[in-house]
Coordinates of C-alpha atoms and ligand atoms in Angstrom, one line a residue:
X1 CA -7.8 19.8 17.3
X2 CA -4.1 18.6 16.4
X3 CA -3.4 17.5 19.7
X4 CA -5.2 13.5 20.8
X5 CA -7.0 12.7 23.6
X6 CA -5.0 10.0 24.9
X7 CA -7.4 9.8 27.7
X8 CA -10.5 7.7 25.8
X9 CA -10.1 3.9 25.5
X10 CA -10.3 5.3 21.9
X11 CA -7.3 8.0 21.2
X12 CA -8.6 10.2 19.0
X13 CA -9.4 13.7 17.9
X14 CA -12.5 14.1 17.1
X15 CA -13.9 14.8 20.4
X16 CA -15.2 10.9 20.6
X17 CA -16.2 11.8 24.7
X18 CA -19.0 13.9 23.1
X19 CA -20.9 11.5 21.1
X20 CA -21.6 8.7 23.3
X21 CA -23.7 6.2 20.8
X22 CA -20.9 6.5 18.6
X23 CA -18.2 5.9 21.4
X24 CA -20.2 3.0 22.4
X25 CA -20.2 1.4 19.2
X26 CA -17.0 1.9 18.2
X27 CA -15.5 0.4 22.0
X28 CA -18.0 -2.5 20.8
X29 CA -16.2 -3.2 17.9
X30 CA -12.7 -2.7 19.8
X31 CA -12.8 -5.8 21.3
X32 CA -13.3 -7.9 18.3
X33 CA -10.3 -5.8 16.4
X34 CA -8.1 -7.0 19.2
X35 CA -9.2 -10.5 18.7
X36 CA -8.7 -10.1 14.9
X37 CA -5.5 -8.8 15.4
X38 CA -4.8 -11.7 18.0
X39 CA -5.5 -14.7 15.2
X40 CA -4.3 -12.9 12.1
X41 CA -1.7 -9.9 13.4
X42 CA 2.2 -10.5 13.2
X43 CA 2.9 -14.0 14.2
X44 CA 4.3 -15.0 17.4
X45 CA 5.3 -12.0 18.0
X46 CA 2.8 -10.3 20.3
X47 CA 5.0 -10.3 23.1
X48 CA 7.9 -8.3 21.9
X49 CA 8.9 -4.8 23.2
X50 CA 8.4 -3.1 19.5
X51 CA 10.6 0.5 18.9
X52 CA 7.1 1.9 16.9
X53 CA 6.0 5.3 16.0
X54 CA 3.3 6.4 17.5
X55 CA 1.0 9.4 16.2
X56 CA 0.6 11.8 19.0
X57 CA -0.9 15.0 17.0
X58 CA -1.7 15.4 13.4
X59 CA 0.5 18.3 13.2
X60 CA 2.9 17.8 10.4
X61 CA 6.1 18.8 12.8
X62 CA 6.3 16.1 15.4
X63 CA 3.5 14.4 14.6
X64 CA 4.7 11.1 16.2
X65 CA 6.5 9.6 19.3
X66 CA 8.8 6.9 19.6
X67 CA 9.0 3.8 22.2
X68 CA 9.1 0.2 22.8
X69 CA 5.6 -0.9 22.6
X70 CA 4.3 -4.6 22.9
X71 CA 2.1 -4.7 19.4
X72 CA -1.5 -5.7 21.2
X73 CA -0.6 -2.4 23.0
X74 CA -0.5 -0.1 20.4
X75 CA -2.6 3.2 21.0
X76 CA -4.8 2.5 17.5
X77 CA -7.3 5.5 16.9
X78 CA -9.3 7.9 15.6
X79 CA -6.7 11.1 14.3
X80 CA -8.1 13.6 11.3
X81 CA -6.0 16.3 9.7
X82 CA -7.7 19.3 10.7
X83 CA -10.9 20.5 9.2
X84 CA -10.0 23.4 6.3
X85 CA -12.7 26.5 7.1
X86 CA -15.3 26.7 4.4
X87 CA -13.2 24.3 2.5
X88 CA -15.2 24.3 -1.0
X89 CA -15.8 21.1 -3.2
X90 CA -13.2 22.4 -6.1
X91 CA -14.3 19.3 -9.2
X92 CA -17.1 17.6 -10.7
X93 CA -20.8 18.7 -11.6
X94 CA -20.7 20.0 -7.6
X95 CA -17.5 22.6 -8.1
X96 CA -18.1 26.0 -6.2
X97 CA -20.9 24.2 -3.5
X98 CA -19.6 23.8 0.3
X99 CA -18.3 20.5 1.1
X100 CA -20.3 18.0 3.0
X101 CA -20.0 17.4 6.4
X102 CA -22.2 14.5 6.2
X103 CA -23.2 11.9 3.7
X104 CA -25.9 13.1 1.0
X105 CA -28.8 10.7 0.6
X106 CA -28.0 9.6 -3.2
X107 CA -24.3 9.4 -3.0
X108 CA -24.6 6.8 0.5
X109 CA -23.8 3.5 -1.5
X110 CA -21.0 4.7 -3.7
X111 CA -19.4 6.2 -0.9
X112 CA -20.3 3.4 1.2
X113 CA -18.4 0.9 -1.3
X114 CA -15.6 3.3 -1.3
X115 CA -14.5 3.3 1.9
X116 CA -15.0 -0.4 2.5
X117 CA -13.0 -1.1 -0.7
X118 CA -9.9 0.8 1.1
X119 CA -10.7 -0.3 4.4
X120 CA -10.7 -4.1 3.2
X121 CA -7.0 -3.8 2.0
X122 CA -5.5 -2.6 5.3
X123 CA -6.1 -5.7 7.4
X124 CA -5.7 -7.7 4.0
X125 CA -2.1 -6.5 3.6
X126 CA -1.6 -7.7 7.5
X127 CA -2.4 -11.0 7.1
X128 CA -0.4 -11.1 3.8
X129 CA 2.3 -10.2 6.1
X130 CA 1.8 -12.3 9.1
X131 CA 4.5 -14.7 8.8
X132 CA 7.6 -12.6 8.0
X133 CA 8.4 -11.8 11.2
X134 CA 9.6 -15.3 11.5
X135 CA 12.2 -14.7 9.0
X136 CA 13.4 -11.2 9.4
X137 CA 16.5 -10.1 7.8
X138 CA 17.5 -7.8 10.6
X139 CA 15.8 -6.3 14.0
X140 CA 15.6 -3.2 11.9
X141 CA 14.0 -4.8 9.3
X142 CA 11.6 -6.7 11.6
X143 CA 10.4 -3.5 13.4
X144 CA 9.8 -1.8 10.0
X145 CA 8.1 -4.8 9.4
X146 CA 5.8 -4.4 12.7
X147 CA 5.7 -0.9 12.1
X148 CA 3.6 -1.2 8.7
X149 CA 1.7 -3.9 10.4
X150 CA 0.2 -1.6 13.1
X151 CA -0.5 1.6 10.6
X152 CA -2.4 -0.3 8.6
X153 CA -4.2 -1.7 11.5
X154 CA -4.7 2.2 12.5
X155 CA -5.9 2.7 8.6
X156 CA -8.4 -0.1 9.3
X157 CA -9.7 2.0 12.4
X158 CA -9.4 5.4 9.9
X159 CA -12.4 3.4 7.9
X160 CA -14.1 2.0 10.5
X161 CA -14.6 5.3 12.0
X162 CA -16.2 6.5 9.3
X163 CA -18.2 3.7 8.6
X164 CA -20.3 3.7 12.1
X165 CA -20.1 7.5 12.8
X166 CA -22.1 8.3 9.2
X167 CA -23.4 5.1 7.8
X168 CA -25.5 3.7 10.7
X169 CA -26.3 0.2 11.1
X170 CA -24.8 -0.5 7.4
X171 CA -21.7 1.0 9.0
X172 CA -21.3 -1.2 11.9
X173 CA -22.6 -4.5 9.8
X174 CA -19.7 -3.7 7.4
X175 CA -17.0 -2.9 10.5
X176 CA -17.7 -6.4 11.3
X177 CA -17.3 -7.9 7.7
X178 CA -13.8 -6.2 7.5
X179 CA -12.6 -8.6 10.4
X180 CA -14.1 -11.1 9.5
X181 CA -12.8 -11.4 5.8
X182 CA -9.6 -13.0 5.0
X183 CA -7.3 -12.8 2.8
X184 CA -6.6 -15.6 0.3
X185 CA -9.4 -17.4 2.2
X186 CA -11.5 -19.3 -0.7
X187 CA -15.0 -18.8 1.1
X188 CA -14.4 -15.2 2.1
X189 CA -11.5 -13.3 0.7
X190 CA -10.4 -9.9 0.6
X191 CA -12.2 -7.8 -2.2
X192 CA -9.2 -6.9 -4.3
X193 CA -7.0 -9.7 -6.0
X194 CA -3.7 -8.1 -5.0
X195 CA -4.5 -8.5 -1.5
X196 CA -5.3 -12.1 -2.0
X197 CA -1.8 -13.1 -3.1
X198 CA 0.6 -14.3 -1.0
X199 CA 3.2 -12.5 0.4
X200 CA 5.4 -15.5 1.0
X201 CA 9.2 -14.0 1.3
X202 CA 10.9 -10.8 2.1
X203 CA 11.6 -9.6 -1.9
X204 CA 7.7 -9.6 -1.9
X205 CA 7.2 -7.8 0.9
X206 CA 9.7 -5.1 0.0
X207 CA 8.3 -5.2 -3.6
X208 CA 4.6 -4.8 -1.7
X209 CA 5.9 -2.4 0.0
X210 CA 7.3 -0.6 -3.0
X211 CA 4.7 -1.1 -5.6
X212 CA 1.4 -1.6 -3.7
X213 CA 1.9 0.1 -1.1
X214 CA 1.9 3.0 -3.4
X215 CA -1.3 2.3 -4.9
X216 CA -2.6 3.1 -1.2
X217 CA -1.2 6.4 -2.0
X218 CA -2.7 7.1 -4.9
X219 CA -6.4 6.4 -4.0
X220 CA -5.9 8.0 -1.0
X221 CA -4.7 11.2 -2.3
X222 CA -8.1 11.0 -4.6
X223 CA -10.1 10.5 -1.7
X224 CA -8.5 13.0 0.0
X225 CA -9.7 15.8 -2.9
X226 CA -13.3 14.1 -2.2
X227 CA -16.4 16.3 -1.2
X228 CA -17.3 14.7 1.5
X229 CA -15.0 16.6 4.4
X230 CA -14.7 13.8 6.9
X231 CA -13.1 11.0 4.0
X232 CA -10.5 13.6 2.9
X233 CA -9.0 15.0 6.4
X234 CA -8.5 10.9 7.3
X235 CA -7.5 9.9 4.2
X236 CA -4.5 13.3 4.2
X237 CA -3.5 11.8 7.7
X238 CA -3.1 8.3 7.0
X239 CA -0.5 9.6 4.0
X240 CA 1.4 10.7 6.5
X241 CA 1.9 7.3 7.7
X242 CA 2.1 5.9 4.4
X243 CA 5.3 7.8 3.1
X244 CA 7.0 5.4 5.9
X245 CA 5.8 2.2 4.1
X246 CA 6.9 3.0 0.9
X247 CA 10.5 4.0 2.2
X248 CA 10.4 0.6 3.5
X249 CA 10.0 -1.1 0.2
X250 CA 12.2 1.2 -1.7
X251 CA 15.0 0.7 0.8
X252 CA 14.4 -2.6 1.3
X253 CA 14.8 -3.3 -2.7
X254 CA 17.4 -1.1 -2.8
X255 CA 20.0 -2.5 -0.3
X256 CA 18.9 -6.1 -1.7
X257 CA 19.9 -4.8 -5.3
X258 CA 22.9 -3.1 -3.8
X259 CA 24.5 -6.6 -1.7
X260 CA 24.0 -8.4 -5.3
X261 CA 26.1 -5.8 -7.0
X262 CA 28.7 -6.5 -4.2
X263 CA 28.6 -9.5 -5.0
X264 CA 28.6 -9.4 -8.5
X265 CA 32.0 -7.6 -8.3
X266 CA 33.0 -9.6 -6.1
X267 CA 32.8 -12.5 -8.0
X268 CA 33.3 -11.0 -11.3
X269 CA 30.2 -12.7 -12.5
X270 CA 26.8 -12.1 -13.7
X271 CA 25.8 -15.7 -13.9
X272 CA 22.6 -16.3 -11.8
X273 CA 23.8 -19.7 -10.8
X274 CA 27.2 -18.6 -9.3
X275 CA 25.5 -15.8 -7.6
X276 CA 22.8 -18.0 -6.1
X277 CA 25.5 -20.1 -4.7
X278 CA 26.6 -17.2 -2.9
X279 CA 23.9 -16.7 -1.2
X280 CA 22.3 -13.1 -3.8
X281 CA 19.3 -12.6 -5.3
X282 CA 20.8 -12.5 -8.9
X283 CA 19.2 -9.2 -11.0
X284 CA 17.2 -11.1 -13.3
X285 CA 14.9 -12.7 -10.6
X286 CA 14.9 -9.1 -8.9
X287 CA 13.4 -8.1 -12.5
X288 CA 10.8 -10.9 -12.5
X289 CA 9.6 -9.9 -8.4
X290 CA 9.1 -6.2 -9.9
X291 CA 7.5 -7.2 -13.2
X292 CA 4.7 -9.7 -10.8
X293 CA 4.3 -7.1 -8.5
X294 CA 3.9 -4.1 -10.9
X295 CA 1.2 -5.9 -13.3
X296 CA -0.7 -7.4 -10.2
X297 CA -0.7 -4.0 -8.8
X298 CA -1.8 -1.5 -11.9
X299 CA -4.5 -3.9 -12.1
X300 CA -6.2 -2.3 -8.8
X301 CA -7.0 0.9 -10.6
X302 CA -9.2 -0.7 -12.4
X303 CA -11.2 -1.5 -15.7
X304 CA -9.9 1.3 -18.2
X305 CA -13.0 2.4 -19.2
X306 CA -15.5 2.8 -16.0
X307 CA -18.7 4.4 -15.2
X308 CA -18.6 4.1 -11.7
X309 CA -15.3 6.3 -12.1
X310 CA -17.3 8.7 -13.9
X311 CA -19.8 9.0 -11.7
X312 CA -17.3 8.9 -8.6
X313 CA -15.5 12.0 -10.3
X314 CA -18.9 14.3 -11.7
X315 CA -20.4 13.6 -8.0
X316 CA -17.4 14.7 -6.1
X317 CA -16.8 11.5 -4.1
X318 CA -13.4 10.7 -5.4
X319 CA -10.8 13.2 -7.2
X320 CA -7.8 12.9 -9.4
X321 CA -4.1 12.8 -7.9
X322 CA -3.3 16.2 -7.0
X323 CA -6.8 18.0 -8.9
X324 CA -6.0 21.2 -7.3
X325 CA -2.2 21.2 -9.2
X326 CA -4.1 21.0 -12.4
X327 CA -4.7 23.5 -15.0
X328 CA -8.1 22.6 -16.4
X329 CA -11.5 22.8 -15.6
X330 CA -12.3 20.2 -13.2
X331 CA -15.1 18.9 -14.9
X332 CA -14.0 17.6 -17.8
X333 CA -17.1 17.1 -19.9
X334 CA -15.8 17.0 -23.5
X335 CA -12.7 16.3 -22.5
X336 CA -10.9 12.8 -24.2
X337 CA -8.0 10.7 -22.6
X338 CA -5.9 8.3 -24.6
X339 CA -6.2 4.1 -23.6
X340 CA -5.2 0.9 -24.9
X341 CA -7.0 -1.5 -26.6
X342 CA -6.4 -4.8 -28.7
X343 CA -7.5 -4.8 -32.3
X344 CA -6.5 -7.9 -34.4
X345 CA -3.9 -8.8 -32.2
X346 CA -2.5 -5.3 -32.3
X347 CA -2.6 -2.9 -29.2
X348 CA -3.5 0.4 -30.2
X349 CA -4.4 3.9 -28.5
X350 CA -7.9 5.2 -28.5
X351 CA -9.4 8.5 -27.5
X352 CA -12.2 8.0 -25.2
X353 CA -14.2 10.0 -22.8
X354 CA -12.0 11.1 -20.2
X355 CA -14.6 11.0 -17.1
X356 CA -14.9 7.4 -18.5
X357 CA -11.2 7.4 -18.1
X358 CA -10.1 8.2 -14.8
X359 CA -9.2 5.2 -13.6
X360 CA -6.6 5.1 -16.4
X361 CA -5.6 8.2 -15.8
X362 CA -5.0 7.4 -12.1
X363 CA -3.3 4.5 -13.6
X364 CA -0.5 6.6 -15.4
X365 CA 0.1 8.4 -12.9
X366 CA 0.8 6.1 -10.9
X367 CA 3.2 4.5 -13.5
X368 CA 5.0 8.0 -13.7
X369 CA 5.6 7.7 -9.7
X370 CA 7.2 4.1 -10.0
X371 CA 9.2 4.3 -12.4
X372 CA 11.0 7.2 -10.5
X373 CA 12.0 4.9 -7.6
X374 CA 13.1 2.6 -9.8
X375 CA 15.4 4.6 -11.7
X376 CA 17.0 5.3 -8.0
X377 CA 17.4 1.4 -8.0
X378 CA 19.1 1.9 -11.1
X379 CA 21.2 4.5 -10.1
X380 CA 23.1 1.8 -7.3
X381 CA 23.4 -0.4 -10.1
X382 CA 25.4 2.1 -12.3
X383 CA 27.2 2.7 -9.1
X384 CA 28.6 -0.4 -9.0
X385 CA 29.7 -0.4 -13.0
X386 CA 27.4 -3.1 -13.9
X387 CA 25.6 -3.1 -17.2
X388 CA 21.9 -3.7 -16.2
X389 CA 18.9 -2.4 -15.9
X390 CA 15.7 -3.1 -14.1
X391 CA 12.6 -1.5 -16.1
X392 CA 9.1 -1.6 -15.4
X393 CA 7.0 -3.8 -17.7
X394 CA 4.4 -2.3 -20.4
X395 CA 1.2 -1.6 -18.9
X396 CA -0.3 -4.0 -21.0
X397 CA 2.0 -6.9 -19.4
X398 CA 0.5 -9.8 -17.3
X399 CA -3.2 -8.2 -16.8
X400 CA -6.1 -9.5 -15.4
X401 CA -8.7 -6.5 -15.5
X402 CA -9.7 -4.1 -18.3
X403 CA -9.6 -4.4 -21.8
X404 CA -5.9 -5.8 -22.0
X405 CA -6.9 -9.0 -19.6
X406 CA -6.6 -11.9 -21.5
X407 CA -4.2 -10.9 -24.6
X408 CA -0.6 -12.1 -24.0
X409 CA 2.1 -9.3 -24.2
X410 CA 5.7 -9.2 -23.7
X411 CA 7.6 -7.0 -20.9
X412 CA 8.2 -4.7 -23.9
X413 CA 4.6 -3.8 -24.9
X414 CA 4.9 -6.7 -27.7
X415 CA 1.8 -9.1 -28.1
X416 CA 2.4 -12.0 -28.7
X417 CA 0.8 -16.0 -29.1
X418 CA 0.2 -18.3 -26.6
X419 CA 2.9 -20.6 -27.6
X420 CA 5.4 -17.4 -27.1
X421 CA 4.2 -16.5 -23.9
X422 CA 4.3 -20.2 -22.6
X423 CA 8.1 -20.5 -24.4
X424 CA 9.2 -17.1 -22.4
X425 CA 7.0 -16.7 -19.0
X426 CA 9.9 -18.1 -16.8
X427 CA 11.8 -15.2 -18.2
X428 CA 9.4 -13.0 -17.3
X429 CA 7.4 -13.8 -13.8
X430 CA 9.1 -15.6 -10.8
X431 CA 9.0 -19.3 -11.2
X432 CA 8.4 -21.7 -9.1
X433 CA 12.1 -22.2 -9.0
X434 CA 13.1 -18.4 -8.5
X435 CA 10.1 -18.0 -5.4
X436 CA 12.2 -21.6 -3.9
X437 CA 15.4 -19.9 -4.0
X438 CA 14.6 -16.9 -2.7
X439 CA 12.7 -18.8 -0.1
X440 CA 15.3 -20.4 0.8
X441 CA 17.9 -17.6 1.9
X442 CA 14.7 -16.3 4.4
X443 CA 16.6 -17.3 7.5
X444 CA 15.6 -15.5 10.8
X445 CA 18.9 -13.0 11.7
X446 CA 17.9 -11.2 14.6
X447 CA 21.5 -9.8 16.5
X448 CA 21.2 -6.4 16.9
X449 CA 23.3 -4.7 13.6
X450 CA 23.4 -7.9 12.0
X451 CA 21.9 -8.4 8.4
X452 CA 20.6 -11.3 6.3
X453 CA 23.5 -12.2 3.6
X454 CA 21.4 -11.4 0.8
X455 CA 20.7 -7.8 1.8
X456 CA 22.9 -4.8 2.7
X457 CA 22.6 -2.9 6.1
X458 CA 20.6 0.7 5.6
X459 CA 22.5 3.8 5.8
X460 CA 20.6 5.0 8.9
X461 CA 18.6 3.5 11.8
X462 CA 15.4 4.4 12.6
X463 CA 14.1 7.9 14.3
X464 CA 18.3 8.8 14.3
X465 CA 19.5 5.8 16.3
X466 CA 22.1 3.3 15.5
X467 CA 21.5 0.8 12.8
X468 CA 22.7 -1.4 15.5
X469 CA 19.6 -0.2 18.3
X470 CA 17.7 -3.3 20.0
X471 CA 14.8 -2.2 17.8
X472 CA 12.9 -5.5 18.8
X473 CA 13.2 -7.0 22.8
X474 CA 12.3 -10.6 22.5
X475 CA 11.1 -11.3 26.2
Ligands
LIG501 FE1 -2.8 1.6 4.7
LIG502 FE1 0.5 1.2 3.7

């Protein structure tokens, strides 16, 4: 079970060989991934020798290999942790029954829109991407880059899977709308709003990385409490891969933060202008990337108050972040969870229902989770004796869904008029100015061991070689 069949057109390990509609279908679709991947996968860049991971086995000690791989190449399959025996479904109005093994009849659409809501945001977050190769800091950066690129092509194929081997026709008609949805695209874009923003320059990305990225994490680790067996062994497996993308983006952040402070002492300075003219991204615009990325991202959770995420939670479909860790009853009827809400201009906490309020509560902890990184990013700050510190905004900051979409509130959980807002937002989000700047420093260094001036070198290369390895062969 933990080893793949390398053998199929399809790697996989769920004995694909053995269900021959299935294998057809999905060898169908193939094709038309590869031609997806083709128009919208990393730019100009299909012909490079890539140094990628590749998972070989889903067992959690060498789970992967590494070699240079041309991208289009890529062994993208089918891999799901192993099945637990008599694994029980352990929350909601279903706690104590056996978990499903298929999809029940009454829970098809919800689950249906589940998976295609997570599966739209892999290939989404590709084609967000799709130009950064051509303006890599570094080789290492650019294979990190490619690396992400290709797991969440795999991620895509996770879905898929799912979505022809238990949905049917359904299944297959919604496999095809995944490629053929775009992000940012007017006509046809990508479900989630997050996915339709631009990813125009490498602070985004490694703020994607970071912050969105890590949204991924959290629904996946919901699905993978979910009742229905086959959603949580793919979702646990493709956490495995995504533990790499969010090192990206904390790294990534982290050496940027770490040249400025260089620089910064340096240069004796903190002035944004003198800093800019050599060639940093000064703090402040670091703070306004994390603040747009933050808000744009705790947005994807979701209204506050929901009765789909009710009804995802009583029926078993969807979990909380780590529900067997906690100490309560796991069904939570009766139970009541604090949110905000705007009252006369005033934001003020209200107990609700807490099945209403799990997407809040999903929410928070998320929140918990980032701000830990970015206390490390603080931490290399203090390092270098400077007297700043980047924070992440108030919750209610720059929303667009829920009941704090549409008031105005400062960084600091302050609401404020429209006239303050307007007098302040190019305090608070990039400007049009900051996003030209950093633009402009996105020159393409690709020397092996060399680095982009506005960034620092990592510690450590990839998979233990050299920072300085020819991670990417141009051809
Ligand atoms: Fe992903
Ligand atoms: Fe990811």
């Amino acid at each position: 079970m933990s080893t793949i069949d390398y053998s199929d057109k399809i790697p996989n390990n769920v004995n694909l060989s053995e269900d021959r509609t299935l294998q057809r279908a999905l060898e169908q679709w193939q094709p038309n991934y590869l031609q997806w991947w083709d128009d919208m996968g990393p730019d100009g860049s299909q012909n490079f020798d890539v140094y990628l991971r590749t998972a070989i086995s889903v067992d959690p000690q060498g789970w992967a290999q590494f070699g240079h791989v041309k991208m289009p190449d890529y062994r993208w399959g089918i891999f799901l942790n192993p099945a637990e025996k008599d694994r029980k479904i352990h929350f909601g109005d279903h706690k104590g029954e056996a978990a499903w093994q298929d999809v029940p009849g009454e829970h098809r659409a919800n689950l249906r829109r589940i998976i295609v809501t997570q599966g739209d945001t892999e290939p989404a977050s590709v084609e967000q991407q799709r130009h950064l190769g051509l303006t890599c800091p570094s080789q290492y950066d650019l294979r990190n880059l490619f690396q992400v690129n290709v797991e969440e092509g795999r991620h895509l194929w996770a879905m898929v899977y799912l979505l022809h081997k238990y949905f049917g026709r359904d299944g297959r008609e919604e496999g095809e709308a995944l490629l053929e949805r775009r992000s940012g695209n007017e006509d046809n874009p990508r479900i989630l709003q997050a996915f339709n923003e631009k990813t125009p320059d490498w602070l985004s990305f490694f703020m994607f990385t970071y912050f969105t990225d890590r949204d991924g994490k959290f629904q996946l680790c919901a699905l993978a409490e979910s009742s229905f067996d086959p959603l949580a062994r793919t979702t646990k497996f493709m956490l495995t891969e995504e533990a790499h993308h969010m090192f990206v983006g904390e790294s990534g952040v982290s050496r940027v933060i770490q040249r400025t402070c260089q620089a910064m002492n340096e240069l004796k300075t903190d002035d944004p202008a003198r800093l800019r003219a050599a060639g940093v991204i000064d703090l402040p615009t670091i703070q306004r990337y994390l603040n747009f990325h933050f808000s744009v991202t705790i947005d994807l959770f979701g209204a506050d108050q929901s009765s789909n995420a009710a009804i995802f939670y009583s029926t078993g479909l969807k979990g909380r972040f780590e529900e067997g860790k906690r100490n309560d009853d796991h069904v939570l009827k009766g139970q009541t969870y604090r949110v905000l809400e705007v009252h006369n201009g005033q934001i003020v906490e209200k107990d609700v229902p807490m099945l209403n309020a799990l997407n809040e509560v999903l929410r928070d902890d998320y929140i918990a989770d980032s701000r830990a990184g970015v206390e490390r990013w603080n931490k290399v700050i203090e390092k270098a004796g400077i007297p700043f510190r980047l924070t992440t905004p108030h919750k209610a900051f720059h929303r667009n869904i829920g009941a704090l979409a549409g008031v105005k509130v400062a960084p600091d959980g302050r609401p404020v008029s429209e006239a303050e807002w307007a007098a302040n937002v190019d305090r608070w989000l990039p400007t049009d100015e900051d996003r030209a700047y950093v633009a402009s420093l996105m020159g393409r260094v690709v020397e092996p061991g060399r680095f982009a001036n506005w960034i620092a070198p990592p510690v450590m290369g990839i998979n233990r070689q050299p920072v300085d390895f020819e991670y990417v062969r141009f051809n």
